[in-house]
């Protein structure tokens, strides 16, 4: 099945990528690091995620294709660097998707009594099957899942809010600024996922405009959900909240009936992230093959609107041994975080941003002058160069 995504499907994929299974535990970890002041860390990370998200969306709009961040790195540093960045992401996906599925599986086992490994296998199987059916089918399924996910999170916040106690916010910052900084470091895991959008940029029916629109809507949805969960969890549960704060919030509002709801929430959070990353990796693999970083046999199906079955199959093959030999989630999550952090750094820190590279040595308009500040991350430079994806020329003839 072929065809491109609409803005609604693309938004659902992006929301699913950012709202991963880490949402199940991160409010607790942030509160443990900073106390009630963890809400400041959430606010700060939300503010920083805006330029990061817009940067990846702008890069995807300016350079559409399955190569994503790796293709942009290639424009700045050459094909070798592009292959390395591509393999960082491509290698992280089999590890990270298995880890995410196992996290969801453990919650399902605790809430519904289904074996954790079996639940993880079912989540992975559903995600691979959805992607094999085509991105439109995958995006359609993701819409249903995200709508249900948002409904459950809103229910958790609204049902728990009447039990809020202002006393839970005192003392507000028991660990000072260092605690807030530590919480922000933990919360970085709640804001990854934007880089996956760049690999799907060519699949949007509206091209770059569709990707940018989906990114803006996703930012609004994520900001509202994260703000609601972070503030309500502290207000209701306090800084010494349990390790499963969303479960506790649902129990405070719905009582024992919340246990199966928590299991459903874990499945939705896990599937959303797994589905989006598999979709991005499948298209990246086809792009790497077309560029010679993988055997060219895997390049088939990489054109916009097509399904890269061969690359998708390779991701599946690589995921099986990770699932079979996984004995501890910690090394899986650390390996995934390291690879994705490297990809984000490679895409965000470049000597010149795309508008300066595209404009060559010609005169720069006022909005491009800020790009002369070398060493600034492109995430920050987006504020100086908002329309850089509209440049008419690139060093590679784009």
mmCIF file of C-alpha atoms in Angstrom:
data_model
loop_
_atom_site.group_PDB
_atom_site.id
_atom_site.type_symbol
_atom_site.label_atom_id
_atom_site.label_comp_id
_atom_site.label_asym_id
_atom_site.label_seq_id
_atom_site.Cartn_x
_atom_site.Cartn_y
_atom_site.Cartn_z
ATOM 1 C CA UNK A 1 0.000 0.000 0.000
ATOM 2 C CA UNK A 2 1.371 3.407 -0.931
ATOM 3 C CA UNK A 3 0.341 7.010 -0.513
ATOM 4 C CA UNK A 4 1.381 9.988 1.501
ATOM 5 C CA UNK A 5 0.333 11.190 4.917
ATOM 6 C CA UNK A 6 -1.926 14.069 5.733
ATOM 7 C CA UNK A 7 -1.196 16.574 8.472
ATOM 8 C CA UNK A 8 -3.396 14.708 10.973
ATOM 9 C CA UNK A 9 -1.593 11.402 10.419
ATOM 10 C CA UNK A 10 1.779 13.132 10.618
ATOM 11 C CA UNK A 11 0.813 14.870 13.841
ATOM 12 C CA UNK A 12 -0.243 11.547 15.342
ATOM 13 C CA UNK A 13 3.125 9.996 14.442
ATOM 14 C CA UNK A 14 5.015 12.918 15.981
ATOM 15 C CA UNK A 15 2.955 12.915 19.175
ATOM 16 C CA UNK A 16 3.533 9.183 19.501
ATOM 17 C CA UNK A 17 7.277 9.602 19.022
ATOM 18 C CA UNK A 18 7.654 12.248 21.723
ATOM 19 C CA UNK A 19 5.154 10.795 24.198
ATOM 20 C CA UNK A 20 7.095 7.593 24.763
ATOM 21 C CA UNK A 21 6.995 5.095 27.643
ATOM 22 C CA UNK A 22 9.326 7.329 29.660
ATOM 23 C CA UNK A 23 6.211 9.351 30.497
ATOM 24 C CA UNK A 24 5.278 6.537 32.891
ATOM 25 C CA UNK A 25 8.212 7.211 35.221
ATOM 26 C CA UNK A 26 9.734 10.618 34.431
ATOM 27 C CA UNK A 27 7.487 12.725 36.717
ATOM 28 C CA UNK A 28 8.748 10.637 39.641
ATOM 29 C CA UNK A 29 12.406 10.878 38.614
ATOM 30 C CA UNK A 30 12.206 14.646 38.105
ATOM 31 C CA UNK A 31 10.472 15.212 41.451
ATOM 32 C CA UNK A 32 13.053 13.055 43.201
ATOM 33 C CA UNK A 33 15.834 15.234 41.767
ATOM 34 C CA UNK A 34 14.329 18.706 42.325
ATOM 35 C CA UNK A 35 11.284 18.368 44.563
ATOM 36 C CA UNK A 36 8.273 20.513 43.617
ATOM 37 C CA UNK A 37 10.673 22.742 41.647
ATOM 38 C CA UNK A 38 10.724 19.982 39.033
ATOM 39 C CA UNK A 39 7.885 21.917 37.389
ATOM 40 C CA UNK A 40 10.503 24.556 36.504
ATOM 41 C CA UNK A 41 12.606 21.898 34.809
ATOM 42 C CA UNK A 42 9.570 20.755 32.825
ATOM 43 C CA UNK A 43 8.870 24.358 31.780
ATOM 44 C CA UNK A 44 12.489 24.936 30.790
ATOM 45 C CA UNK A 45 12.683 21.769 28.714
ATOM 46 C CA UNK A 46 9.402 22.646 27.018
ATOM 47 C CA UNK A 47 10.811 26.051 26.076
ATOM 48 C CA UNK A 48 14.009 24.493 24.710
ATOM 49 C CA UNK A 49 12.112 21.877 22.746
ATOM 50 C CA UNK A 50 10.433 24.572 20.625
ATOM 51 C CA UNK A 51 13.556 25.630 18.670
ATOM 52 C CA UNK A 52 14.792 22.028 18.540
ATOM 53 C CA UNK A 53 11.520 20.773 17.070
ATOM 54 C CA UNK A 54 11.265 23.658 14.614
ATOM 55 C CA UNK A 55 14.872 23.132 13.538
ATOM 56 C CA UNK A 56 14.308 19.479 12.651
ATOM 57 C CA UNK A 57 11.035 20.344 10.924
ATOM 58 C CA UNK A 58 12.695 23.141 8.958
ATOM 59 C CA UNK A 59 15.583 20.899 7.938
ATOM 60 C CA UNK A 60 13.127 18.213 6.857
ATOM 61 C CA UNK A 61 11.145 20.756 4.861
ATOM 62 C CA UNK A 62 14.264 22.194 3.219
ATOM 63 C CA UNK A 63 15.836 18.785 2.483
ATOM 64 C CA UNK A 64 12.954 16.282 2.236
ATOM 65 C CA UNK A 65 13.859 12.624 2.066
ATOM 66 C CA UNK A 66 14.338 9.477 4.097
ATOM 67 C CA UNK A 67 17.910 10.447 5.007
ATOM 68 C CA UNK A 68 16.678 12.955 7.581
ATOM 69 C CA UNK A 69 19.350 14.296 9.912
ATOM 70 C CA UNK A 70 21.988 12.122 8.252
ATOM 71 C CA UNK A 71 21.385 13.838 4.903
ATOM 72 C CA UNK A 72 21.758 17.266 6.499
ATOM 73 C CA UNK A 73 24.974 16.189 8.218
ATOM 74 C CA UNK A 74 26.201 15.098 4.804
ATOM 75 C CA UNK A 75 25.603 18.570 3.418
ATOM 76 C CA UNK A 76 27.746 20.045 6.171
ATOM 77 C CA UNK A 77 30.497 17.432 6.571
ATOM 78 C CA UNK A 78 30.349 15.033 3.635
ATOM 79 C CA UNK A 79 29.123 11.515 2.870
ATOM 80 C CA UNK A 80 31.251 9.742 5.465
ATOM 81 C CA UNK A 81 29.805 11.827 8.283
ATOM 82 C CA UNK A 82 26.337 11.297 6.838
ATOM 83 C CA UNK A 83 26.806 7.513 6.931
ATOM 84 C CA UNK A 84 28.003 7.627 10.554
ATOM 85 C CA UNK A 85 25.070 9.782 11.678
ATOM 86 C CA UNK A 86 22.669 7.564 9.763
ATOM 87 C CA UNK A 87 24.002 4.440 11.397
ATOM 88 C CA UNK A 88 23.755 6.037 14.846
ATOM 89 C CA UNK A 89 20.021 6.408 14.323
ATOM 90 C CA UNK A 90 19.504 3.186 12.377
ATOM 91 C CA UNK A 91 21.438 1.158 14.963
ATOM 92 C CA UNK A 92 19.602 2.767 17.870
ATOM 93 C CA UNK A 93 16.134 1.885 16.609
ATOM 94 C CA UNK A 94 16.242 -1.932 17.081
ATOM 95 C CA UNK A 95 17.638 -1.392 20.589
ATOM 96 C CA UNK A 96 15.346 1.457 21.572
ATOM 97 C CA UNK A 97 12.143 -0.012 20.186
ATOM 98 C CA UNK A 98 12.746 -3.278 22.035
ATOM 99 C CA UNK A 99 13.460 -1.354 25.238
ATOM 100 C CA UNK A 100 10.306 0.721 24.824
ATOM 101 C CA UNK A 101 8.203 -2.356 24.132
ATOM 102 C CA UNK A 102 9.633 -4.104 27.201
ATOM 103 C CA UNK A 103 8.836 -1.103 29.418
ATOM 104 C CA UNK A 104 5.257 -1.196 28.198
ATOM 105 C CA UNK A 105 5.212 -4.957 28.623
ATOM 106 C CA UNK A 106 6.263 -4.729 32.259
ATOM 107 C CA UNK A 107 3.405 -2.337 33.003
ATOM 108 C CA UNK A 108 0.983 -4.606 31.176
ATOM 109 C CA UNK A 109 2.179 -7.560 33.255
ATOM 110 C CA UNK A 110 1.745 -5.621 36.497
ATOM 111 C CA UNK A 111 -1.698 -4.285 35.571
ATOM 112 C CA UNK A 112 -3.261 -7.019 33.456
ATOM 113 C CA UNK A 113 -1.262 -10.152 34.305
ATOM 114 C CA UNK A 114 -0.015 -10.734 30.751
ATOM 115 C CA UNK A 115 3.615 -11.877 30.482
ATOM 116 C CA UNK A 116 5.882 -8.856 29.901
ATOM 117 C CA UNK A 117 7.892 -10.443 27.085
ATOM 118 C CA UNK A 118 4.746 -11.616 25.315
ATOM 119 C CA UNK A 119 3.224 -8.151 25.608
ATOM 120 C CA UNK A 120 6.431 -6.608 24.217
ATOM 121 C CA UNK A 121 6.380 -9.022 21.274
ATOM 122 C CA UNK A 122 2.769 -8.118 20.528
ATOM 123 C CA UNK A 123 3.559 -4.385 20.608
ATOM 124 C CA UNK A 124 6.503 -4.869 18.231
ATOM 125 C CA UNK A 125 4.506 -7.145 15.938
ATOM 126 C CA UNK A 126 1.680 -4.611 15.715
ATOM 127 C CA UNK A 127 4.112 -1.798 14.880
ATOM 128 C CA UNK A 128 5.923 -3.779 12.158
ATOM 129 C CA UNK A 129 2.611 -4.959 10.687
ATOM 130 C CA UNK A 130 1.261 -1.408 10.608
ATOM 131 C CA UNK A 131 4.370 -0.155 8.803
ATOM 132 C CA UNK A 132 4.286 -3.065 6.357
ATOM 133 C CA UNK A 133 0.728 -2.065 5.466
ATOM 134 C CA UNK A 134 2.038 1.339 4.419
ATOM 135 C CA UNK A 135 2.583 4.685 6.077
ATOM 136 C CA UNK A 136 -0.991 5.815 5.489
ATOM 137 C CA UNK A 137 -2.337 2.716 7.231
ATOM 138 C CA UNK A 138 0.233 3.111 9.999
ATOM 139 C CA UNK A 139 -0.648 6.773 10.375
ATOM 140 C CA UNK A 140 -4.362 5.969 10.460
ATOM 141 C CA UNK A 141 -3.838 3.462 13.262
ATOM 142 C CA UNK A 142 -1.637 5.974 15.046
ATOM 143 C CA UNK A 143 -4.432 8.555 14.972
ATOM 144 C CA UNK A 144 -6.733 6.193 16.857
ATOM 145 C CA UNK A 145 -4.024 5.311 19.355
ATOM 146 C CA UNK A 146 -3.007 8.919 19.987
ATOM 147 C CA UNK A 147 -6.608 10.085 20.442
ATOM 148 C CA UNK A 148 -7.113 7.351 23.024
ATOM 149 C CA UNK A 149 -3.755 8.146 24.652
ATOM 150 C CA UNK A 150 -4.553 11.850 24.967
ATOM 151 C CA UNK A 151 -7.979 10.972 26.384
ATOM 152 C CA UNK A 152 -6.411 8.751 29.060
ATOM 153 C CA UNK A 153 -3.812 11.376 30.034
ATOM 154 C CA UNK A 154 -6.461 14.093 30.213
ATOM 155 C CA UNK A 155 -8.602 11.770 32.337
ATOM 156 C CA UNK A 156 -5.682 11.202 34.709
ATOM 157 C CA UNK A 157 -5.114 14.943 35.117
ATOM 158 C CA UNK A 158 -8.776 15.966 35.400
ATOM 159 C CA UNK A 159 -9.772 13.148 37.762
ATOM 160 C CA UNK A 160 -6.779 13.706 40.051
ATOM 161 C CA UNK A 161 -6.838 17.530 40.076
ATOM 162 C CA UNK A 162 -9.601 17.832 42.743
ATOM 163 C CA UNK A 163 -7.282 16.031 45.173
ATOM 164 C CA UNK A 164 -4.515 18.642 44.837
ATOM 165 C CA UNK A 165 -2.981 20.019 48.016
ATOM 166 C CA UNK A 166 -1.054 23.332 47.889
ATOM 167 C CA UNK A 167 1.062 22.116 50.803
ATOM 168 C CA UNK A 168 2.724 19.651 48.419
ATOM 169 C CA UNK A 169 4.577 22.579 46.836
ATOM 170 C CA UNK A 170 6.430 23.468 50.044
ATOM 171 C CA UNK A 171 9.340 23.524 50.402
ATOM 172 C CA UNK A 172 9.438 24.417 46.735
ATOM 173 C CA UNK A 173 13.131 23.937 45.888
ATOM 174 C CA UNK A 174 14.723 21.779 48.596
ATOM 175 C CA UNK A 175 17.737 20.972 46.415
ATOM 176 C CA UNK A 176 18.219 24.431 44.901
ATOM 177 C CA UNK A 177 19.229 25.214 41.343
ATOM 178 C CA UNK A 178 21.386 22.099 41.163
ATOM 179 C CA UNK A 179 18.309 19.963 41.720
ATOM 180 C CA UNK A 180 16.416 21.715 38.929
ATOM 181 C CA UNK A 181 19.386 21.215 36.594
ATOM 182 C CA UNK A 182 19.509 17.533 37.528
ATOM 183 C CA UNK A 183 15.806 17.152 36.839
ATOM 184 C CA UNK A 184 16.251 18.835 33.468
ATOM 185 C CA UNK A 185 18.933 16.285 32.595
ATOM 186 C CA UNK A 186 16.560 13.443 33.412
ATOM 187 C CA UNK A 187 13.736 15.043 31.452
ATOM 188 C CA UNK A 188 15.790 15.139 28.261
ATOM 189 C CA UNK A 189 14.417 11.657 27.620
ATOM 190 C CA UNK A 190 10.879 13.093 27.482
ATOM 191 C CA UNK A 191 11.761 15.408 24.621
ATOM 192 C CA UNK A 192 13.536 13.147 22.138
ATOM 193 C CA UNK A 193 11.608 12.062 19.078
ATOM 194 C CA UNK A 194 11.742 15.220 17.001
ATOM 195 C CA UNK A 195 14.641 13.845 14.959
ATOM 196 C CA UNK A 196 12.394 11.008 13.750
ATOM 197 C CA UNK A 197 10.241 13.555 11.908
ATOM 198 C CA UNK A 198 13.048 14.496 9.538
ATOM 199 C CA UNK A 199 13.112 10.952 8.115
ATOM 200 C CA UNK A 200 9.410 11.196 7.238
ATOM 201 C CA UNK A 201 9.560 14.646 5.671
ATOM 202 C CA UNK A 202 9.078 13.434 2.083
ATOM 203 C CA UNK A 203 5.989 11.431 3.057
ATOM 204 C CA UNK A 204 3.801 14.430 3.893
ATOM 205 C CA UNK A 205 1.168 15.217 1.286
ATOM 206 C CA UNK A 206 1.734 18.934 1.763
ATOM 207 C CA UNK A 207 5.512 18.658 1.614
ATOM 208 C CA UNK A 208 7.414 20.952 3.952
ATOM 209 C CA UNK A 209 4.299 22.880 4.903
ATOM 210 C CA UNK A 210 2.631 19.683 6.104
ATOM 211 C CA UNK A 211 5.628 18.767 8.262
ATOM 212 C CA UNK A 212 5.872 22.238 9.786
ATOM 213 C CA UNK A 213 2.146 22.317 10.497
ATOM 214 C CA UNK A 214 2.266 18.889 12.153
ATOM 215 C CA UNK A 215 5.258 19.952 14.256
ATOM 216 C CA UNK A 216 3.537 23.099 15.524
ATOM 217 C CA UNK A 217 0.379 21.184 16.464
ATOM 218 C CA UNK A 218 2.481 18.520 18.181
ATOM 219 C CA UNK A 219 4.313 21.175 20.195
ATOM 220 C CA UNK A 220 0.992 22.541 21.462
ATOM 221 C CA UNK A 221 -0.332 19.080 22.379
ATOM 222 C CA UNK A 222 2.908 18.053 24.096
ATOM 223 C CA UNK A 223 3.138 21.329 26.024
ATOM 224 C CA UNK A 224 -0.408 21.010 27.366
ATOM 225 C CA UNK A 225 -0.042 17.345 28.336
ATOM 226 C CA UNK A 226 3.381 17.699 29.945
ATOM 227 C CA UNK A 227 2.346 20.841 31.841
ATOM 228 C CA UNK A 228 -0.805 19.161 33.099
ATOM 229 C CA UNK A 229 0.881 15.931 34.175
ATOM 230 C CA UNK A 230 3.918 17.608 35.786
ATOM 231 C CA UNK A 231 1.935 20.122 37.859
ATOM 232 C CA UNK A 232 -0.881 17.748 38.807
ATOM 233 C CA UNK A 233 1.451 14.910 39.812
ATOM 234 C CA UNK A 234 3.261 17.173 42.287
ATOM 235 C CA UNK A 235 0.085 18.855 43.522
ATOM 236 C CA UNK A 236 -1.684 15.549 44.173
ATOM 237 C CA UNK A 237 1.120 13.140 45.073
ATOM 238 C CA UNK A 238 3.833 15.460 46.398
ATOM 239 C CA UNK A 239 7.549 15.341 45.715
ATOM 240 C CA UNK A 240 7.817 11.871 47.275
ATOM 241 C CA UNK A 241 5.405 10.429 44.721
ATOM 242 C CA UNK A 242 5.569 6.693 43.934
ATOM 243 C CA UNK A 243 7.596 5.349 41.045
ATOM 244 C CA UNK A 244 4.452 4.977 38.906
ATOM 245 C CA UNK A 245 2.879 8.440 39.232
ATOM 246 C CA UNK A 246 0.365 8.090 36.404
ATOM 247 C CA UNK A 247 -1.002 4.948 38.026
ATOM 248 C CA UNK A 248 -1.263 6.766 41.348
ATOM 249 C CA UNK A 249 -3.008 9.735 39.712
ATOM 250 C CA UNK A 250 -5.551 7.479 38.050
ATOM 251 C CA UNK A 251 -6.119 5.573 41.289
ATOM 252 C CA UNK A 252 -6.718 8.797 43.204
ATOM 253 C CA UNK A 253 -9.357 9.831 40.706
ATOM 254 C CA UNK A 254 -10.881 6.540 39.538
ATOM 255 C CA UNK A 255 -10.052 4.088 42.293
ATOM 256 C CA UNK A 256 -9.216 0.409 41.652
ATOM 257 C CA UNK A 257 -10.728 0.619 38.172
ATOM 258 C CA UNK A 258 -7.614 2.491 37.083
ATOM 259 C CA UNK A 259 -5.407 -0.609 36.983
ATOM 260 C CA UNK A 260 -6.568 -1.855 33.563
ATOM 261 C CA UNK A 261 -6.577 1.757 32.328
ATOM 262 C CA UNK A 262 -2.902 2.014 33.270
ATOM 263 C CA UNK A 263 -2.171 -1.131 31.286
ATOM 264 C CA UNK A 264 -3.876 0.386 28.240
ATOM 265 C CA UNK A 265 -1.908 3.616 28.769
ATOM 266 C CA UNK A 266 1.373 1.682 28.804
ATOM 267 C CA UNK A 267 0.503 -0.041 25.533
ATOM 268 C CA UNK A 268 -0.443 3.248 23.870
ATOM 269 C CA UNK A 269 2.708 5.051 24.992
ATOM 270 C CA UNK A 270 4.925 2.182 23.908
ATOM 271 C CA UNK A 271 3.247 1.546 20.570
ATOM 272 C CA UNK A 272 3.248 5.218 19.590
ATOM 273 C CA UNK A 273 6.991 5.609 20.004
ATOM 274 C CA UNK A 274 7.868 2.187 18.553
ATOM 275 C CA UNK A 275 5.655 2.726 15.503
ATOM 276 C CA UNK A 276 7.129 6.127 14.625
ATOM 277 C CA UNK A 277 10.749 5.118 15.079
ATOM 278 C CA UNK A 278 10.307 1.991 12.969
ATOM 279 C CA UNK A 279 8.743 4.114 10.217
ATOM 280 C CA UNK A 280 11.653 6.559 10.325
ATOM 281 C CA UNK A 281 14.311 3.835 10.432
ATOM 282 C CA UNK A 282 12.801 1.956 7.474
ATOM 283 C CA UNK A 283 13.045 5.049 5.303
ATOM 284 C CA UNK A 284 16.479 5.923 6.592
ATOM 285 C CA UNK A 285 17.736 2.439 5.702
ATOM 286 C CA UNK A 286 16.541 2.860 2.124
ATOM 287 C CA UNK A 287 18.254 6.266 1.956
ATOM 288 C CA UNK A 288 21.508 4.845 3.358
ATOM 289 C CA UNK A 289 21.403 2.091 0.750
ATOM 290 C CA UNK A 290 20.834 4.594 -2.051
ATOM 291 C CA UNK A 291 23.868 6.515 -0.799
ATOM 292 C CA UNK A 292 26.083 3.419 -0.570
ATOM 293 C CA UNK A 293 26.138 3.096 3.236
ATOM 294 C CA UNK A 294 24.105 -0.122 2.974
ATOM 295 C CA UNK A 295 23.906 -2.685 0.153
ATOM 296 C CA UNK A 296 21.922 -1.126 -2.674
ATOM 297 C CA UNK A 297 19.439 -4.017 -2.502
ATOM 298 C CA UNK A 298 17.848 -2.323 0.516
ATOM 299 C CA UNK A 299 17.153 0.910 -1.386
ATOM 300 C CA UNK A 300 13.988 -0.394 -3.036
ATOM 301 C CA UNK A 301 10.794 1.253 -1.815
ATOM 302 C CA UNK A 302 12.531 4.361 -0.558
ATOM 303 C CA UNK A 303 10.748 6.791 -2.890
ATOM 304 C CA UNK A 304 8.086 9.058 -1.356
ATOM 305 C CA UNK A 305 4.756 7.269 -1.061
ATOM 306 C CA UNK A 306 6.315 3.781 -1.258
ATOM 307 C CA UNK A 307 6.968 1.241 1.494
ATOM 308 C CA UNK A 308 10.627 0.165 1.963
ATOM 309 C CA UNK A 309 9.866 -3.462 2.774
ATOM 310 C CA UNK A 310 13.496 -4.600 2.552
ATOM 311 C CA UNK A 311 14.798 -1.984 4.943
ATOM 312 C CA UNK A 312 11.828 -2.622 7.224
ATOM 313 C CA UNK A 313 12.685 -6.311 7.194
ATOM 314 C CA UNK A 314 16.271 -5.539 8.149
ATOM 315 C CA UNK A 315 15.089 -3.525 11.155
ATOM 316 C CA UNK A 316 12.958 -6.518 12.159
ATOM 317 C CA UNK A 317 15.877 -8.936 11.775
ATOM 318 C CA UNK A 318 18.111 -6.702 13.897
ATOM 319 C CA UNK A 319 15.418 -6.385 16.575
ATOM 320 C CA UNK A 320 15.005 -10.137 17.121
ATOM 321 C CA UNK A 321 18.386 -10.831 18.775
ATOM 322 C CA UNK A 322 18.004 -7.709 20.942
ATOM 323 C CA UNK A 323 14.660 -9.023 22.186
ATOM 324 C CA UNK A 324 15.980 -12.556 22.709
ATOM 325 C CA UNK A 325 19.133 -11.557 24.568
ATOM 326 C CA UNK A 326 17.781 -8.578 26.501
ATOM 327 C CA UNK A 327 18.301 -9.250 30.196
ATOM 328 C CA UNK A 328 18.282 -5.706 31.569
ATOM 329 C CA UNK A 329 16.583 -2.545 30.349
ATOM 330 C CA UNK A 330 19.277 -0.228 31.684
ATOM 331 C CA UNK A 331 22.001 -0.932 29.066
ATOM 332 C CA UNK A 332 19.405 -0.891 26.277
ATOM 333 C CA UNK A 333 18.116 2.528 27.287
ATOM 334 C CA UNK A 334 21.599 3.935 27.828
ATOM 335 C CA UNK A 335 22.770 2.733 24.410
ATOM 336 C CA UNK A 336 19.692 4.188 22.742
ATOM 337 C CA UNK A 337 20.054 7.514 24.548
ATOM 338 C CA UNK A 338 23.715 7.787 23.594
ATOM 339 C CA UNK A 339 23.007 7.171 19.903
ATOM 340 C CA UNK A 340 20.054 9.570 19.742
ATOM 341 C CA UNK A 341 21.974 12.243 21.632
ATOM 342 C CA UNK A 342 24.775 11.923 19.086
ATOM 343 C CA UNK A 343 22.281 12.238 16.227
ATOM 344 C CA UNK A 344 20.695 15.317 17.779
ATOM 345 C CA UNK A 345 24.098 16.902 18.385
ATOM 346 C CA UNK A 346 25.209 16.145 14.833
ATOM 347 C CA UNK A 347 22.064 17.725 13.422
ATOM 348 C CA UNK A 348 22.039 20.681 15.783
ATOM 349 C CA UNK A 349 25.711 21.730 15.933
ATOM 350 C CA UNK A 350 27.082 22.758 12.594
ATOM 351 C CA UNK A 351 29.460 25.480 11.628
ATOM 352 C CA UNK A 352 26.892 27.163 9.354
ATOM 353 C CA UNK A 353 23.163 26.733 9.082
ATOM 354 C CA UNK A 354 21.395 25.754 5.888
ATOM 355 C CA UNK A 355 20.602 29.259 4.733
ATOM 356 C CA UNK A 356 24.240 30.325 4.783
ATOM 357 C CA UNK A 357 25.325 27.137 3.048
ATOM 358 C CA UNK A 358 22.608 27.625 0.461
ATOM 359 C CA UNK A 359 23.260 31.288 -0.094
ATOM 360 C CA UNK A 360 26.973 30.728 -0.742
ATOM 361 C CA UNK A 361 28.993 33.924 -0.789
ATOM 362 C CA UNK A 362 26.176 36.117 -2.074
ATOM 363 C CA UNK A 363 24.524 38.879 -0.090
ATOM 364 C CA UNK A 364 22.471 37.742 2.894
ATOM 365 C CA UNK A 365 19.106 39.211 3.849
ATOM 366 C CA UNK A 366 18.655 40.548 7.368
ATOM 367 C CA UNK A 367 17.251 37.261 8.690
ATOM 368 C CA UNK A 368 20.408 35.363 7.642
ATOM 369 C CA UNK A 369 22.937 37.638 9.292
ATOM 370 C CA UNK A 370 22.684 35.885 12.629
ATOM 371 C CA UNK A 371 23.982 32.711 10.967
ATOM 372 C CA UNK A 372 27.464 34.184 10.861
ATOM 373 C CA UNK A 373 27.837 33.322 14.541
ATOM 374 C CA UNK A 374 29.712 30.074 14.263
ATOM 375 C CA UNK A 375 29.389 27.435 16.921
ATOM 376 C CA UNK A 376 25.780 28.259 17.790
ATOM 377 C CA UNK A 377 23.416 25.287 17.580
ATOM 378 C CA UNK A 378 21.032 25.438 14.674
ATOM 379 C CA UNK A 379 18.218 25.047 17.194
ATOM 380 C CA UNK A 380 19.044 28.513 18.522
ATOM 381 C CA UNK A 381 19.791 29.903 15.062
ATOM 382 C CA UNK A 382 16.299 28.988 13.920
ATOM 383 C CA UNK A 383 15.097 32.040 15.840
ATOM 384 C CA UNK A 384 17.505 34.193 13.781
ATOM 385 C CA UNK A 385 16.874 32.478 10.455
ATOM 386 C CA UNK A 386 13.227 31.306 10.419
ATOM 387 C CA UNK A 387 12.813 31.149 6.638
ATOM 388 C CA UNK A 388 16.155 29.499 5.857
ATOM 389 C CA UNK A 389 14.457 26.497 4.301
ATOM 390 C CA UNK A 390 13.246 28.789 1.522
ATOM 391 C CA UNK A 391 16.720 29.506 0.176
ATOM 392 C CA UNK A 392 16.828 28.965 -3.552
ATOM 393 C CA UNK A 393 20.220 27.294 -3.849
ATOM 394 C CA UNK A 394 22.207 24.691 -1.946
ATOM 395 C CA UNK A 395 25.824 23.632 -2.309
ATOM 396 C CA UNK A 396 24.558 20.401 -3.811
ATOM 397 C CA UNK A 397 22.225 21.942 -6.336
ATOM 398 C CA UNK A 398 19.025 21.601 -4.262
#
